[in-house]
Amino acid sequence: MEATWPPALAEHLERLQTRVGLEFPPELLTWWTLMDGFDDHGAGNRSVELIPKGYLPLSVARAEEEYARQSQYPDPGCCTPEGTHRKQAGADGFPYCTAVLPIGRAIDGGLLCVDLRQGERHGVVMEWYASEGIYDSDWASVTEILDEIAERLDSEQ
């Protein structure tokens, strides 16, 4: 039996984008309109490693939960009280930048995030850990992640 995952509901995407208040990369919106990720609260999903390095793609609802939890601890060197950012997209930060949006979660608590700050690297994929903050990942964009998944799935057939 082939597994299928429903798309994210348009109203959930709109609510998240309104909450974050920044432009999402088109490829992220496309991904979520095709497949809403996993509710990683369930232990059964741990056997699925769709994204390399042990990340599971988050559903829009789970992305919103993680964003709400982490954005309580903004990076004082980047995030201003007015909601602007001193650092450009792709810059490291600690403890968390409110302009990065979680899109995946690792079993060890790490997050895979899209950087929504302004700059040439808008849309770059970053990793976040509570002990390290936000830093560069192996992927320049959501498209690179999706391409890597597709290549791996093609080679397994």
Coordinates of C-alpha atoms in Angstrom, one line a residue:
M1 CA 0.0 0.0 0.0
E2 CA 1.4 3.4 -1.0
A3 CA 1.5 6.0 1.7
T4 CA 0.0 9.4 1.0
W5 CA 0.2 12.6 2.9
P6 CA -2.4 15.3 2.5
P7 CA -1.5 18.9 1.6
A8 CA -1.6 21.6 4.2
L9 CA -4.8 23.5 4.5
A10 CA -4.6 27.0 2.9
E11 CA -5.9 28.7 6.1
H12 CA -3.2 27.0 8.2
L13 CA -0.5 28.3 5.8
E14 CA -2.0 31.8 5.9
R15 CA -2.2 31.8 9.7
L16 CA 1.4 30.8 10.0
Q17 CA 2.6 33.3 7.4
T18 CA 0.6 36.1 9.2
R19 CA 2.1 35.0 12.6
V20 CA 5.7 35.1 11.3
G21 CA 5.1 38.2 9.2
L22 CA 7.8 37.5 6.6
E23 CA 7.7 36.2 3.1
F24 CA 8.0 32.5 2.7
P25 CA 10.1 31.1 -0.2
P26 CA 7.8 29.9 -3.0
E27 CA 9.3 26.4 -2.9
L28 CA 8.3 26.0 0.8
L29 CA 4.8 27.1 0.0
T30 CA 4.7 24.6 -2.9
W31 CA 6.0 21.8 -0.7
W32 CA 3.4 22.4 2.0
T33 CA 0.6 22.7 -0.5
L34 CA 1.6 19.2 -1.9
M35 CA 2.5 17.5 1.4
D36 CA 1.9 18.8 4.9
G37 CA 4.8 16.9 6.6
F38 CA 4.4 14.8 9.7
D39 CA 3.0 15.3 13.1
D40 CA 6.2 14.2 14.9
H41 CA 4.4 13.8 18.3
G42 CA 3.7 10.2 17.2
A43 CA 6.4 7.7 17.9
G44 CA 5.5 5.7 14.7
N45 CA 6.9 8.4 12.4
R46 CA 10.4 7.9 13.8
S47 CA 11.1 5.1 11.4
V48 CA 10.7 7.6 8.5
E49 CA 13.8 9.6 7.6
L50 CA 12.6 11.5 4.6
I51 CA 15.1 14.4 5.0
P52 CA 18.8 13.3 5.4
K53 CA 20.5 13.6 8.8
G54 CA 17.4 12.2 10.5
Y55 CA 15.0 15.1 10.0
L56 CA 11.3 14.6 9.6
P57 CA 9.4 17.3 7.7
L58 CA 7.1 19.2 10.0
S59 CA 3.5 19.8 9.3
V60 CA 2.4 23.5 9.2
A61 CA 0.7 23.1 12.6
R62 CA 3.9 21.6 14.1
A63 CA 6.0 24.3 12.5
E64 CA 3.8 26.9 14.1
E65 CA 4.1 25.2 17.5
E66 CA 7.9 25.1 17.2
Y67 CA 8.1 28.7 16.0
A68 CA 6.0 29.9 18.9
R69 CA 8.1 28.0 21.4
Q70 CA 11.5 29.1 20.1
S71 CA 10.6 32.7 19.3
Q72 CA 10.2 33.4 23.0
Y73 CA 14.0 33.5 23.1
P74 CA 15.0 36.0 20.4
D75 CA 18.6 36.6 19.5
P76 CA 19.4 40.0 21.2
G77 CA 22.2 40.6 18.6
C78 CA 19.7 40.3 15.7
C79 CA 16.0 40.6 16.7
T80 CA 14.7 44.0 17.6
P81 CA 11.6 44.8 19.7
E82 CA 10.1 46.3 16.6
G83 CA 10.3 43.0 14.7
T84 CA 13.2 43.9 12.4
H85 CA 16.5 42.1 12.2
R86 CA 20.1 43.4 12.5
K87 CA 21.6 40.4 10.7
Q88 CA 21.2 39.3 7.1
A89 CA 19.8 35.9 6.0
G90 CA 22.4 33.1 6.6
A91 CA 24.0 34.7 9.7
D92 CA 24.5 32.6 12.8
G93 CA 22.6 33.6 15.9
F94 CA 21.9 32.6 19.5
P95 CA 19.6 31.5 21.1
Y96 CA 17.0 31.8 18.2
C97 CA 16.2 34.3 15.5
T98 CA 12.5 35.0 15.1
A99 CA 13.0 35.2 11.4
V100 CA 13.8 31.5 11.0
L101 CA 10.9 29.1 10.5
P102 CA 11.2 25.4 11.5
I103 CA 10.5 23.0 8.7
G104 CA 12.0 19.8 10.1
R105 CA 12.8 18.2 13.4
A106 CA 15.5 15.7 14.3
I107 CA 15.0 12.9 16.9
D108 CA 17.7 14.7 19.1
G109 CA 15.7 17.9 19.2
G110 CA 17.4 19.8 16.5
L111 CA 15.4 21.9 14.0
L112 CA 15.9 22.4 10.3
C113 CA 14.8 26.0 9.5
V114 CA 14.3 28.4 6.6
D115 CA 15.9 31.8 7.1
L116 CA 13.4 34.5 6.2
R117 CA 15.6 37.5 6.9
Q118 CA 16.4 39.9 4.2
G119 CA 19.6 39.5 2.1
E120 CA 21.1 37.5 -0.7
R121 CA 20.6 34.3 1.2
H122 CA 16.9 34.8 1.9
G123 CA 15.4 31.2 2.0
V124 CA 18.6 29.5 3.0
V125 CA 18.2 26.4 5.2
M126 CA 19.7 26.6 8.6
E127 CA 20.1 24.2 11.5
W128 CA 19.2 25.0 15.2
Y129 CA 20.1 23.4 18.4
A130 CA 19.3 24.8 21.9
S131 CA 23.0 24.6 22.8
E132 CA 24.3 26.1 19.6
G133 CA 21.7 28.4 18.2
I134 CA 21.1 28.9 14.5
Y135 CA 23.9 28.0 12.0
D136 CA 24.5 27.0 8.3
S137 CA 23.2 23.6 7.1
D138 CA 24.2 21.5 4.2
W139 CA 21.5 22.9 2.0
A140 CA 21.2 26.3 0.4
S141 CA 17.4 26.1 -0.1
V142 CA 14.3 23.9 0.3
T143 CA 14.7 23.0 -3.4
E144 CA 18.1 21.4 -2.6
I145 CA 16.5 19.3 0.1
L146 CA 13.7 18.2 -2.2
D147 CA 16.2 17.4 -5.0
E148 CA 18.3 15.3 -2.6
I149 CA 15.2 13.4 -1.5
A150 CA 14.1 12.8 -5.1
E151 CA 17.5 11.5 -6.1
R152 CA 17.7 9.2 -3.1
L153 CA 14.2 7.8 -3.8
D154 CA 15.0 7.4 -7.5
S155 CA 18.1 5.4 -6.7
E156 CA 16.2 3.1 -4.3
Q157 CA 13.8 2.0 -7.1

